[in-house]
Structure formats: C-alpha cells, structure tokens
Coordinates of C-alpha atoms in Angstrom, one line a residue:
F1 CA 11.5 70.6 139.3
G2 CA 11.6 66.8 139.7
T3 CA 11.7 63.4 138.0
V4 CA 8.6 61.5 136.8
H5 CA 8.9 57.8 136.2
S6 CA 6.7 56.1 133.6
N7 CA 7.1 52.7 132.0
G8 CA 10.6 52.5 133.5
R9 CA 11.8 55.8 132.0
S10 CA 12.7 59.1 133.6
A11 CA 11.7 62.5 132.4
L12 CA 13.2 65.7 133.7
I13 CA 10.6 68.3 134.8
L14 CA 11.8 71.8 135.2
P15 CA 10.1 74.6 137.1
H16 CA 7.7 76.7 135.1
R17 CA 8.6 80.3 134.7
K18 CA 5.8 82.7 133.6
M19 CA 7.0 84.7 130.7
P20 CA 6.0 88.4 130.5
H21 CA 3.3 89.3 128.0
S22 CA 4.7 90.8 124.8
K23 CA 3.5 91.7 121.4
K24 CA 4.0 89.5 118.4
P25 CA 7.7 90.1 117.4
R26 CA 8.4 91.9 114.3
L27 CA 10.1 90.2 111.4
T28 CA 12.8 92.9 111.3
G29 CA 15.4 93.3 114.0
S30 CA 14.6 95.7 116.9
N31 CA 15.2 96.3 120.5
D32 CA 12.2 94.1 121.3
D33 CA 14.1 91.1 119.9
A34 CA 17.1 91.8 122.2
E35 CA 14.8 92.0 125.2
A36 CA 13.1 88.7 124.3
S37 CA 16.6 87.1 123.9
S38 CA 17.6 88.3 127.4
D39 CA 14.5 86.6 128.8
A40 CA 15.6 83.3 127.3
R41 CA 18.6 83.0 129.6
P42 CA 18.9 79.8 131.6
I43 CA 16.5 79.4 134.5
L44 CA 19.1 77.5 136.6
S45 CA 22.9 77.7 136.7
A46 CA 25.2 74.9 135.6
D47 CA 25.9 74.0 139.2
E48 CA 22.2 73.7 139.9
F49 CA 21.5 71.6 136.8
A50 CA 24.5 69.4 137.8
C51 CA 22.6 68.5 141.0
I52 CA 19.5 67.5 139.0
L53 CA 21.5 65.4 136.5
G54 CA 23.1 63.6 139.4
F55 CA 19.9 61.6 139.8
L56 CA 20.0 60.2 136.3
P57 CA 22.0 57.3 134.8
P58 CA 25.1 58.1 132.7
K59 CA 23.4 57.4 129.3
Q60 CA 20.7 60.0 130.0
I61 CA 23.1 62.5 131.2
M62 CA 25.1 62.2 128.0
C63 CA 22.0 62.8 125.9
L64 CA 20.8 65.8 127.9
R65 CA 24.2 67.5 127.7
R66 CA 23.3 68.3 124.1
V67 CA 20.3 70.5 125.0
C68 CA 22.4 73.7 125.4
K69 CA 25.7 75.1 126.5
T70 CA 24.6 75.3 130.2
W71 CA 23.6 71.7 130.3
R72 CA 26.8 70.7 128.6
E73 CA 28.7 72.5 131.4
A74 CA 26.4 70.9 134.0
A75 CA 27.3 67.4 132.7
K76 CA 31.0 68.1 133.3
K77 CA 30.2 69.0 136.9
T78 CA 27.7 66.2 137.6
I79 CA 28.7 63.5 140.2
V80 CA 27.4 60.5 138.3
P81 CA 25.6 57.9 140.4
I82 CA 27.5 54.8 141.3
V83 CA 26.7 52.6 138.3
E84 CA 29.3 50.3 136.7
F85 CA 30.4 51.3 133.2
T86 CA 32.1 48.3 131.5
V87 CA 34.5 48.8 128.6
D88 CA 34.2 45.5 126.7
S89 CA 33.9 46.7 123.1
I90 CA 35.3 49.4 120.8
D91 CA 32.0 51.3 121.1
K92 CA 32.2 51.3 124.9
Y93 CA 35.8 52.5 124.7
N94 CA 34.9 55.4 122.3
A95 CA 32.0 56.3 124.7
L96 CA 34.4 56.4 127.7
N97 CA 36.9 58.5 125.7
V98 CA 34.2 61.1 125.1
M99 CA 33.1 61.0 128.8
A100 CA 36.7 61.6 129.9
T101 CA 36.1 65.3 129.0
A102 CA 32.3 65.5 128.7
M103 CA 31.3 63.7 131.9
P104 CA 34.6 63.1 133.9
N105 CA 32.9 62.4 137.3
L106 CA 32.1 58.8 136.8
Q107 CA 32.5 56.8 140.0
Q108 CA 32.8 53.2 138.8
I109 CA 34.6 51.8 135.8
K110 CA 35.5 48.3 134.6
I111 CA 38.2 47.9 131.9
S112 CA 38.0 44.6 130.0
S113 CA 38.9 43.2 126.6
M114 CA 37.7 45.1 123.6
G115 CA 37.9 42.2 121.2
A116 CA 40.6 40.6 119.0
R117 CA 43.4 42.7 117.5
H118 CA 42.8 45.6 119.9
K119 CA 44.9 46.5 122.9
Y120 CA 45.8 49.4 125.2
N121 CA 49.0 51.4 124.8
D122 CA 52.0 49.7 126.4
G123 CA 53.3 51.0 129.8
E124 CA 56.8 51.2 131.0
D125 CA 58.9 48.0 130.9
P126 CA 56.6 45.9 128.6
D127 CA 57.1 42.2 128.1
E128 CA 58.3 40.7 124.9
E129 CA 54.7 40.1 123.8
A130 CA 54.7 43.8 122.6
A131 CA 56.3 42.6 119.4
R132 CA 53.7 39.9 118.8
T133 CA 50.9 42.5 119.1
A134 CA 52.6 45.2 117.1
N135 CA 49.9 45.2 114.4
D136 CA 47.0 45.5 116.9
T137 CA 45.0 48.7 117.0
I138 CA 46.3 50.7 120.0
H139 CA 44.0 52.6 122.4
D140 CA 44.9 55.1 125.0
I141 CA 44.4 53.9 128.6
E142 CA 46.0 56.9 130.3
M143 CA 42.8 58.9 129.7
L144 CA 41.4 57.1 132.8
S145 CA 43.4 59.6 134.9
N146 CA 40.7 62.2 133.9
F147 CA 38.2 60.5 136.1
T148 CA 39.3 62.0 139.4
K149 CA 36.1 61.1 141.3
L150 CA 36.5 57.3 140.8
R151 CA 35.4 55.2 143.8
T152 CA 35.6 51.7 142.1
L153 CA 38.1 50.6 139.4
E154 CA 38.4 47.1 138.0
F155 CA 40.8 45.7 135.4
E156 CA 39.5 42.3 134.1
C157 CA 41.8 40.6 131.6
A158 CA 42.4 44.0 130.0
P159 CA 45.0 43.9 127.1
M160 CA 47.7 45.9 128.9
N161 CA 51.4 45.3 129.0
G162 CA 53.9 47.1 131.3
R163 CA 53.6 49.5 134.3
Y164 CA 51.1 52.3 134.5
S165 CA 51.9 54.4 137.5
S166 CA 49.3 57.1 136.6
L167 CA 46.5 54.6 137.2
F168 CA 47.4 54.5 140.9
E169 CA 46.7 58.2 141.6
F170 CA 43.0 58.4 142.5
S171 CA 42.6 60.2 145.8
L172 CA 39.0 59.0 146.3
L173 CA 39.3 55.4 145.1
Q174 CA 37.8 52.9 147.6
K175 CA 37.9 49.6 145.7
L176 CA 40.5 48.2 143.3
K177 CA 40.3 44.9 141.5
I178 CA 43.0 43.6 139.1
T179 CA 42.7 40.3 137.3
W180 CA 45.6 39.6 135.0
G181 CA 47.4 42.2 133.0
M182 CA 49.7 45.0 134.1
K183 CA 52.8 45.0 136.2
W184 CA 52.8 47.0 139.4
D185 CA 54.3 47.2 142.8
L186 CA 52.5 47.4 146.1
E187 CA 54.2 50.7 146.9
L188 CA 52.0 52.4 144.3
L189 CA 49.0 51.9 146.7
S190 CA 50.2 54.9 148.6
G191 CA 48.6 57.0 145.8
L192 CA 45.2 55.6 146.9
P193 CA 44.8 57.0 150.4
L194 CA 41.1 56.0 150.9
L195 CA 41.3 52.4 149.5
E196 CA 39.2 50.0 151.5
E197 CA 39.1 46.9 149.3
L198 CA 42.0 45.4 147.2
H199 CA 41.5 42.3 145.1
V200 CA 44.4 41.0 143.0
Y201 CA 44.4 37.8 140.9
S202 CA 47.6 38.3 138.9
G203 CA 51.3 37.5 139.0
G204 CA 52.1 41.0 137.8
V205 CA 52.1 42.4 141.3
T206 CA 55.3 42.6 143.2
G207 CA 56.5 43.9 146.6
N208 CA 56.4 43.4 150.3
I209 CA 53.0 43.5 152.1
N210 CA 54.6 45.9 154.6
S211 CA 54.0 48.5 151.9
L212 CA 50.3 48.3 152.8
K213 CA 51.0 50.2 156.0
A214 CA 49.9 53.4 154.1
L215 CA 46.4 51.9 154.1
K216 CA 46.3 50.9 157.7
D217 CA 43.4 53.1 158.7
T218 CA 41.1 52.4 155.7
L219 CA 41.7 48.8 154.4
T220 CA 38.9 46.3 155.2
M221 CA 39.4 43.6 152.5
L222 CA 42.7 42.3 151.0
S223 CA 43.0 39.5 148.5
I224 CA 46.1 38.7 146.6
D225 CA 46.2 35.5 144.6
S226 CA 48.7 34.6 141.9
T227 CA 47.2 31.3 140.8
M228 CA 46.8 32.5 137.3
V229 CA 50.5 32.5 136.6
S230 CA 53.2 29.8 136.5
I231 CA 55.0 28.8 139.7
E232 CA 58.2 30.8 139.1
F233 CA 56.2 34.0 139.6
S234 CA 54.7 33.0 143.0
N235 CA 57.4 34.8 144.9
N236 CA 56.5 38.2 143.7
V237 CA 54.7 39.2 146.9
N238 CA 56.5 38.5 150.1
G239 CA 56.7 39.6 153.8
D240 CA 55.1 38.4 157.0
F241 CA 51.3 38.4 157.3
M242 CA 51.7 39.7 160.9
D243 CA 52.7 43.1 159.4
L244 CA 49.0 43.6 158.9
S245 CA 47.9 42.5 162.4
D246 CA 47.4 46.0 163.7
F247 CA 45.0 47.0 160.8
P248 CA 41.9 48.0 162.9
H249 CA 39.3 47.6 160.1
L250 CA 40.6 44.6 158.3
K251 CA 37.8 42.0 158.0
A252 CA 39.1 39.7 155.2
L253 CA 42.7 38.7 154.4
S254 CA 43.6 36.3 151.6
L255 CA 47.2 35.9 150.5
K256 CA 47.0 32.5 148.9
N257 CA 49.8 31.5 146.4
T258 CA 52.1 34.3 147.5
A259 CA 55.5 34.0 149.2
V260 CA 54.2 35.5 152.4
K261 CA 55.4 33.8 155.5
G262 CA 54.6 33.8 159.3
N263 CA 53.4 31.7 162.2
L264 CA 49.7 31.4 163.0
L265 CA 50.6 31.0 166.7
N266 CA 52.0 34.6 166.8
I267 CA 48.5 36.0 166.8
D268 CA 47.2 37.1 170.1
E269 CA 44.0 38.7 171.4
H270 CA 45.0 42.2 170.2
H271 CA 45.8 41.3 166.6
F272 CA 43.4 41.5 163.7
P273 CA 40.5 42.8 165.9
L274 CA 37.8 42.5 163.2
L275 CA 39.1 39.7 161.1
E276 CA 36.4 37.3 159.9
K277 CA 38.1 35.5 157.0
L278 CA 41.7 34.4 156.7
R279 CA 43.4 32.5 153.9
L280 CA 47.2 32.2 153.9
P281 CA 49.8 30.4 151.8
H282 CA 51.2 27.0 153.0
R283 CA 54.5 28.7 153.9
V284 CA 52.7 30.1 157.0
Y285 CA 53.1 27.7 160.0
G286 CA 49.7 26.3 161.1
V287 CA 47.7 27.6 158.2
D288 CA 44.6 25.8 156.9
G289 CA 45.9 22.6 155.1
Y290 CA 49.3 22.8 156.8
K291 CA 51.2 19.4 156.9
F292 CA 53.0 18.5 160.1
Q293 CA 55.9 16.1 160.7
R294 CA 54.7 14.4 163.9
I295 CA 51.4 13.4 165.4
A296 CA 52.5 14.8 168.8
E297 CA 53.2 18.1 167.1
M298 CA 49.7 18.3 165.7
T299 CA 48.2 17.6 169.2
D300 CA 50.3 20.2 170.8
F301 CA 49.4 22.7 168.0
I302 CA 45.7 22.1 168.5
H303 CA 46.0 22.9 172.2
K304 CA 47.8 26.1 171.4
V305 CA 45.1 27.1 168.9
Y306 CA 42.5 26.4 171.6
H307 CA 44.2 28.9 174.0
L308 CA 44.3 31.4 171.1
I309 CA 40.5 30.9 170.6
Q310 CA 39.9 31.4 174.3
K311 CA 41.8 34.7 174.2
R312 CA 39.9 36.0 171.2
R313 CA 36.6 34.5 172.3
S314 CA 35.7 33.5 168.8
P315 CA 36.4 30.1 167.2
K316 CA 34.7 30.9 163.9
L317 CA 37.9 31.9 162.1
L318 CA 39.4 28.4 162.4
L319 CA 36.4 26.1 162.6
N320 CA 36.5 25.0 159.0
W321 CA 40.2 24.5 158.9
T322 CA 41.9 21.1 158.7
W323 CA 45.5 20.1 159.3
H324 CA 47.3 17.0 158.0
L325 CA 50.2 14.6 158.8
S326 CA 52.8 14.8 156.1
E327 CA 53.6 11.7 154.1
D328 CA 57.3 12.5 154.8
S329 CA 56.5 12.1 158.6
P330 CA 58.1 9.1 160.4
D331 CA 54.6 8.6 162.0
W332 CA 53.0 8.2 158.6
Y333 CA 52.4 4.7 157.0
R334 CA 50.5 3.5 154.0
S335 CA 46.9 2.4 154.2
M336 CA 46.2 -1.3 153.3
G337 CA 42.8 -0.5 152.1
Y338 CA 39.5 0.8 153.4
P339 CA 39.1 2.6 155.8
Q340 CA 41.5 5.4 155.1
L341 CA 43.9 6.2 157.9
P342 CA 42.8 9.2 160.1
F343 CA 45.9 11.4 159.6
S344 CA 44.0 14.7 159.4
I345 CA 42.6 16.8 162.3
E346 CA 39.9 19.4 162.7
L347 CA 38.1 21.4 165.4
V348 CA 34.6 20.4 166.4
K349 CA 32.0 22.5 168.0
A350 CA 28.8 21.2 169.7
G351 CA 26.8 24.0 171.1
P352 CA 29.1 25.9 173.5
R353 CA 31.6 23.0 173.7
L354 CA 34.8 22.9 171.6
G355 CA 37.0 19.9 170.8
Y356 CA 39.0 18.2 168.1
R357 CA 39.0 14.9 166.2
W358 CA 41.1 12.9 163.8
F359 CA 39.6 11.7 160.6
G360 CA 40.5 10.1 157.2
V361 CA 38.8 10.1 153.8
Y362 CA 38.9 7.2 151.3
V363 CA 39.4 8.5 147.8
V364 CA 37.8 6.4 145.1
Q365 CA 40.5 6.4 142.4
S366 CA 38.1 5.6 139.5
D367 CA 36.3 8.9 139.5
D368 CA 38.2 11.0 142.2
D369 CA 35.1 11.1 144.4
D370 CA 35.5 11.2 148.2
G371 CA 34.3 8.2 150.0
P372 CA 32.8 8.3 153.5
T373 CA 34.8 10.2 156.1
Q374 CA 36.0 8.0 159.0
Y375 CA 36.2 9.8 162.3
C376 CA 37.9 9.0 165.6
E377 CA 36.4 9.9 169.0
I378 CA 36.3 13.6 170.0
N379 CA 38.9 15.0 172.3
W380 CA 37.0 17.6 174.2
L381 CA 38.8 20.8 175.2
D382 CA 35.9 22.4 177.0
R383 CA 33.9 21.1 179.9
E384 CA 30.4 19.7 179.2
P385 CA 27.8 22.4 179.7
E386 CA 25.5 22.1 182.8
R387 CA 22.3 20.3 182.1
E388 CA 20.3 23.3 183.3
S389 CA 22.2 25.7 181.0
S390 CA 20.6 27.2 177.9
G391 CA 23.2 25.6 175.6
Y392 CA 22.9 22.0 176.8
K393 CA 20.1 21.0 174.5
I394 CA 22.0 22.2 171.4
Y395 CA 25.1 20.5 172.7
F396 CA 23.3 17.2 173.3
Q397 CA 21.6 17.2 169.8
K398 CA 24.9 17.9 168.0
L399 CA 26.7 15.3 170.1
E400 CA 24.3 12.6 169.0
R401 CA 24.8 13.5 165.3
I402 CA 28.6 13.4 165.8
Q403 CA 28.6 10.1 167.5
R404 CA 26.6 8.5 164.8
N405 CA 29.4 9.2 162.4
I406 CA 32.0 7.3 164.4
D407 CA 32.3 3.8 163.0
F408 CA 35.6 2.0 162.3
Y409 CA 37.6 4.1 164.8
K410 CA 35.2 3.9 167.6
G411 CA 37.1 3.9 170.9
Y412 CA 40.2 5.6 169.3
S413 CA 40.8 9.3 170.1
Q414 CA 43.9 9.4 167.9
P415 CA 45.2 7.4 164.9
P416 CA 46.0 3.7 165.6
T417 CA 49.6 2.7 165.6
Q418 CA 50.9 0.8 162.6
D419 CA 51.0 -2.5 164.6
E420 CA 47.3 -2.0 165.6
Y421 CA 46.4 -1.3 162.0
R422 CA 48.2 -4.4 160.7
R423 CA 46.5 -6.6 163.3
W424 CA 43.1 -5.4 162.0
N425 CA 43.9 -6.3 158.5
L426 CA 45.4 -9.7 159.4
T427 CA 42.2 -10.6 161.2
G428 CA 40.1 -9.3 158.3
K429 CA 38.3 -6.9 160.5
Y430 CA 38.7 -4.0 158.1
S431 CA 39.5 -5.7 154.8
V432 CA 38.7 -3.9 151.5
G433 CA 35.2 -4.6 150.2
R434 CA 33.7 -5.9 153.4
S435 CA 30.1 -5.0 153.9
W436 CA 29.0 -3.4 157.2

C-alpha cells in the first residue's frame, strides 16, 4: 500500500489481494454466500489502517472514516499529523466536537472567537460579564479534554469566562499560548509535565513564578505579558526572576509588565546557561530601560555588567540594551535646545573590543519623530586588539563608523556639567536651529 499524489491530492492505495475463483453466486441464500462474506473481511486491522491514515491531513481522515467500521475504528486510533486546526466559526466548532470522539488524537488546536453572540460555557469564578452575555449561545469547551495527545494548544481571544482547571491536564502538551480570556494560576502548569514553551498575553494569570519549578527540566521559552489589561491587574504575577536561573534549557525569558522583581547583577556565570533573550519589568534593577538616580551609579553599573559579560563570555544578551538617567535625579537638568543632553548609556562593540558611550536623542515634538542621535566619545573597557590579530580589521572599520557619528560632544566621554552646557548656549555654540 502507499500514497499517490496527483494535482496536489492524495489517494490511498491498498495492497491487492487475489480473490479465489468462484462460481456466479446464486440469487437464493446458500452456504456459498456465507463463504463469500467471510472472504470480504478487512485486509488490514484497525491498528494497521491507523498507521496509514497517520500520513493524511485531518479532513481526509474524517472522510475516509465513513468507508467501513474498521476504518472508523482506525480513525479513532490515528495519531493525526501536526497541523493546526483553528476553531474560529460555528462550523469549525461543530467539526471539533465530532472529532472529540471520532478522531481524538489531534496534536494541535487553536481556540478563537466563533462570532457574535456565541461563547463557551463559563468556568469557575466567572466575572460579572456573565450576566451581560446570558443570551449568547453557549458551547462546551470542556470537550477539549478528550484530545489527550495534544502537543500544541492556543487560546486567542476565545470567549471564555472563569477558571477551567481541566484544560491544564494534558500530559503530552509541549506548547501553550493564551491571549486574553480565562483566569488561571501558574500552579496549574504542574499538570503539563512536558511543557517547553509558554506564551501568555493576558491579565487573567496569577501566581508566583516559583511555581514554574515543576517545568525546570523542560521549559525553553517563557513569555508572560499583561499589557492587554489595565494597570491595577499588573501585580498578578510576582516573584524573583532569579528563581528561574537554574533552568538548564531556558533560551528566552520575557516577563514584561508583571510584578516580578530582582537584580540583574545577581546573575553569575552559572545562571541561565542557554539564555539568548531576556525581557524584564522595570522593577528589576538594571533591566533594559532602567532609570538611575546618579551618573556615577550608571558608570559603576556598566563596569559591573562588563565583569558579568566577561564571566559569561557573551555580550549578545545586553548589547541592545540602554539605560537612562532619571528626571528625578539631582544630576539631571533640562536641555536648552538642540542637541539633546546625553543622559542615556549603552554598550558598544567594535570587532572583539567592548566599551560604552553616553548619548542623547532630540525628539521633534511636531510629529514625534526621533532626531539625530548625539554621541559622546567611547569609554573602552577592553584593550585594543593587536594589529596582527584576525579581529583588528573588523575593529578598525567599525571604529571609523563610530567616530563619524560623534559631533557635538566630541572630546566628552560623559555628559557635560550644567555649567559647561550653559556656557555653550551663552556663546551660541549649540543654539537651536543653527546649521552645521
């Protein structure tokens, strides 16, 4: 047997079985009829047919299950190929409801909106909106628990209200994504022992990230973002991000807009061994976008970050981060025009050499477009590479490009003092609107 493809379609080819020669059957019942009937038994068992059907898409499997009883049983046992089935209409929901018993081994399902005036049954502890949707047509969501072979499950703006603990009991699930909708606690993830990826964009999630310890040996990607809800719900997820520092397979960690705290400088060379992407809320000290109170504190912080990079031997994680001086800082003062004051700081890499620089951006108020970025001189943290080394040419080329961007603050390795800045403006050196 096999599968023949023609014009983009698949056709199932079964092995030919030579039938024994027999006389033309009589019109009346006889033993010959019984013998012919016994020869018509299925060529393959339901388990064998299930293996064949496993190479076909869900729609074809559902059609073929109507051929005979054996094929119907085979469809129930078939491990359906990993193809997303999206429930975004009543017809799709009705189809999924049938598959819950007829073909329960789907591996990827996405639950979305079914259209106006349709919703899923409320879970435990529903919000008050349940009264506003009392006249909506209700559909059962609990039937998802029949799909025990699920590998990927996504809820995208699904009309759900309340808690659904039964939807967190899939022993084979590897990827879960929840955008808006249900209420749930991080502790429920213990029912998903093989989960590798968790993406949450909803304020309905609560709990301490320490609950994720149950997924320590499997989790590779974690993203929890509550930007889709009002600010009073931003404290639903809390804890210290360092509770996840010993996750050996974690490559991406995003906890923006949560109440998670911590200190970036607590990371050492043994923590987050495979981490490539890190996004943390502003409550974490030293995070991307963090605002400091003193210029000296920022300089000290950069040197500590440099020692951290040396230990981990990889600056990629922090290269695109920027840090800023808070407007509440006693070191901060208002700009008198263009150029913008260089009260932000970033790491700079030229070939193998690493350093940092201060910079400022003038924002054009009329259309909110960023003006040209004004840079100070680079403060190098590494030695210059040897001229004979393989990295010197790359370093020299990048250095030339960097130096071409230094204009107003040429000769300054840190922000000018307020007195220096005032003298510039009094002499008209950097007055607004001057052409250079």
